[in-house]
Tab-separated table of C-alpha atoms in Angstrom:
chain	number	residue	atom	x	y	z
J	201	UNK	CA	70.504	-87.681	-2.264
J	202	UNK	CA	67.172	-86.262	-2.270
J	203	UNK	CA	66.995	-84.474	1.434
J	204	UNK	CA	63.514	-85.653	1.828
J	205	UNK	CA	61.366	-88.789	0.830
J	206	UNK	CA	57.669	-89.456	1.667
J	207	UNK	CA	55.543	-93.494	0.669
J	208	UNK	CA	53.389	-94.537	2.630
J	209	UNK	CA	50.243	-92.036	0.315
J	210	UNK	CA	47.015	-94.214	-0.412
J	211	UNK	CA	44.008	-95.084	-1.059
J	212	UNK	CA	41.935	-96.185	2.032
J	213	UNK	CA	37.564	-95.815	3.164
J	214	UNK	CA	36.801	-93.769	5.205
J	215	UNK	CA	37.469	-94.382	8.924
J	216	UNK	CA	40.921	-96.256	7.954
J	217	UNK	CA	44.190	-95.266	8.540
J	218	UNK	CA	47.894	-94.898	6.880
J	219	UNK	CA	51.136	-94.347	8.208
J	220	UNK	CA	53.455	-91.910	6.164
J	221	UNK	CA	57.281	-92.354	6.649
J	222	UNK	CA	59.429	-90.138	5.688
J	223	UNK	CA	63.329	-90.289	5.246
J	224	UNK	CA	64.837	-87.272	6.008
J	225	UNK	CA	69.009	-86.973	4.125
J	226	UNK	CA	72.071	-84.569	3.961
J	227	UNK	CA	71.636	-81.673	5.545
J	228	UNK	CA	67.507	-82.670	6.876
J	229	UNK	CA	69.111	-85.183	8.710
J	230	UNK	CA	70.125	-82.412	10.702
J	231	UNK	CA	67.425	-80.125	11.349
J	232	UNK	CA	65.807	-79.845	14.741
J	233	UNK	CA	62.202	-79.093	12.760
J	234	UNK	CA	60.480	-81.476	11.557
J	235	UNK	CA	56.387	-80.833	9.682
J	236	UNK	CA	53.875	-83.133	7.289
J	237	UNK	CA	52.255	-80.839	5.236
J	238	UNK	CA	48.761	-81.212	3.192
J	239	UNK	CA	47.839	-79.720	-0.227
J	240	UNK	CA	44.497	-80.167	-2.034
J	241	UNK	CA	44.569	-78.805	-5.756
J	242	UNK	CA	44.033	-75.773	-6.444
J	243	UNK	CA	44.670	-75.205	-2.772
J	244	UNK	CA	47.506	-73.729	-0.835
J	245	UNK	CA	49.214	-75.987	0.785
J	246	UNK	CA	48.156	-76.316	4.453
J	247	UNK	CA	51.049	-77.524	8.047
J	248	UNK	CA	49.200	-81.115	9.799
J	249	UNK	CA	51.720	-81.592	11.486
J	250	UNK	CA	54.979	-80.757	13.170
J	251	UNK	CA	57.505	-82.271	15.485
J	252	UNK	CA	60.903	-80.271	16.804
J	253	UNK	CA	63.459	-82.558	16.932
J	254	UNK	CA	65.170	-81.073	20.092
J	255	UNK	CA	62.433	-82.415	22.643
J	256	UNK	CA	60.300	-84.568	20.561
J	257	UNK	CA	57.392	-83.771	22.824
J	258	UNK	CA	56.869	-80.831	21.539
J	259	UNK	CA	54.712	-81.394	18.616
J	260	UNK	CA	52.331	-78.942	17.228
J	261	UNK	CA	49.717	-80.047	14.891
J	262	UNK	CA	46.608	-78.416	13.212
J	263	UNK	CA	42.835	-78.195	14.554
J	264	UNK	CA	41.629	-80.597	12.248
J	265	UNK	CA	43.258	-83.198	12.863
J	266	UNK	CA	43.795	-83.386	16.361
J	267	UNK	CA	43.630	-86.850	18.344
J	268	UNK	CA	43.400	-88.702	15.129
J	269	UNK	CA	46.342	-88.063	13.476
J	270	UNK	CA	50.345	-88.693	15.147
J	271	UNK	CA	53.890	-87.049	14.570
J	272	UNK	CA	56.573	-89.001	15.515
J	273	UNK	CA	60.772	-89.263	14.441
J	274	UNK	CA	62.727	-92.108	14.703
J	275	UNK	CA	66.546	-89.566	14.776
J	276	UNK	CA	68.384	-93.769	14.285
J	277	UNK	CA	66.535	-93.988	11.829
J	278	UNK	CA	66.591	-90.942	10.067
J	279	UNK	CA	62.252	-91.507	9.454
J	280	UNK	CA	59.184	-89.612	10.821
J	281	UNK	CA	56.576	-90.776	10.246
J	282	UNK	CA	52.396	-89.161	10.816
J	283	UNK	CA	49.811	-91.996	11.830
J	284	UNK	CA	46.824	-90.882	10.237
J	285	UNK	CA	43.956	-92.768	12.209
J	286	UNK	CA	40.014	-92.192	11.312
J	287	UNK	CA	39.998	-91.244	8.486
J	288	UNK	CA	37.582	-88.885	6.719
J	289	UNK	CA	37.337	-87.837	2.450
J	290	UNK	CA	38.254	-84.965	3.862
J	291	UNK	CA	42.075	-85.801	4.250
J	292	UNK	CA	41.686	-86.264	0.578
J	293	UNK	CA	45.767	-84.790	-0.139
J	294	UNK	CA	49.323	-84.607	-1.231
J	295	UNK	CA	51.107	-85.281	2.355
J	296	UNK	CA	54.740	-83.313	1.877
J	297	UNK	CA	57.210	-83.866	5.006
J	298	UNK	CA	58.831	-80.547	5.363
J	299	UNK	CA	62.411	-79.406	7.490
J	300	UNK	CA	63.903	-76.284	9.439
J	301	UNK	CA	65.625	-75.205	11.425
J	302	UNK	CA	64.011	-72.462	14.547
J	303	UNK	CA	65.365	-70.839	17.539
J	304	UNK	CA	63.326	-72.487	19.611
J	305	UNK	CA	60.180	-75.069	19.784
J	306	UNK	CA	57.914	-72.470	19.524
J	307	UNK	CA	58.820	-72.313	15.852
J	308	UNK	CA	58.249	-74.492	14.864
J	309	UNK	CA	54.643	-75.182	14.738
J	310	UNK	CA	51.935	-76.708	11.849
J	311	UNK	CA	51.864	-72.324	10.859
J	312	UNK	CA	55.832	-71.434	10.574
J	313	UNK	CA	57.791	-71.358	6.702
J	314	UNK	CA	59.714	-74.688	6.517
J	315	UNK	CA	62.852	-74.288	4.109
J	316	UNK	CA	62.184	-77.875	1.497
J	317	UNK	CA	59.556	-80.027	0.643
J	318	UNK	CA	60.196	-83.575	-0.301
J	319	UNK	CA	58.671	-84.734	-3.661
J	320	UNK	CA	54.834	-85.762	-1.835
J	321	UNK	CA	52.595	-89.010	-1.510
J	322	UNK	CA	49.140	-89.242	-2.415
J	323	UNK	CA	46.706	-90.200	1.182
J	324	UNK	CA	43.021	-90.593	-1.109
J	325	UNK	CA	39.954	-91.785	2.034
J	326	UNK	CA	36.522	-92.074	0.371
J	327	UNK	CA	33.496	-92.412	1.856
């Protein structure tokens, strides 16, 4: 089984919304730090949002998405979601789900190192 599989990407206009979903399986189900990253072609991958599954209230967001994006974990369904509202053209990127194991929730943040990533799902926002 592929440990992280994303879906939900697509094309929307500025101001629109999308919800990305990531199914976790195998060892990724037991990871205590899950996150969403994005990458624009030719640029470095950047952290978007993270959640510490041991305490789901512990979330971190990149400044560029605060107030617009919401990360959530459904442990019963083994899924990770990213609700994206008020989308902007600069949100256009390939979005990746990622997992890691961290000793403390403070270490589970958008600047942390993650072990593995999914194959990605494309989000395109047009003006």
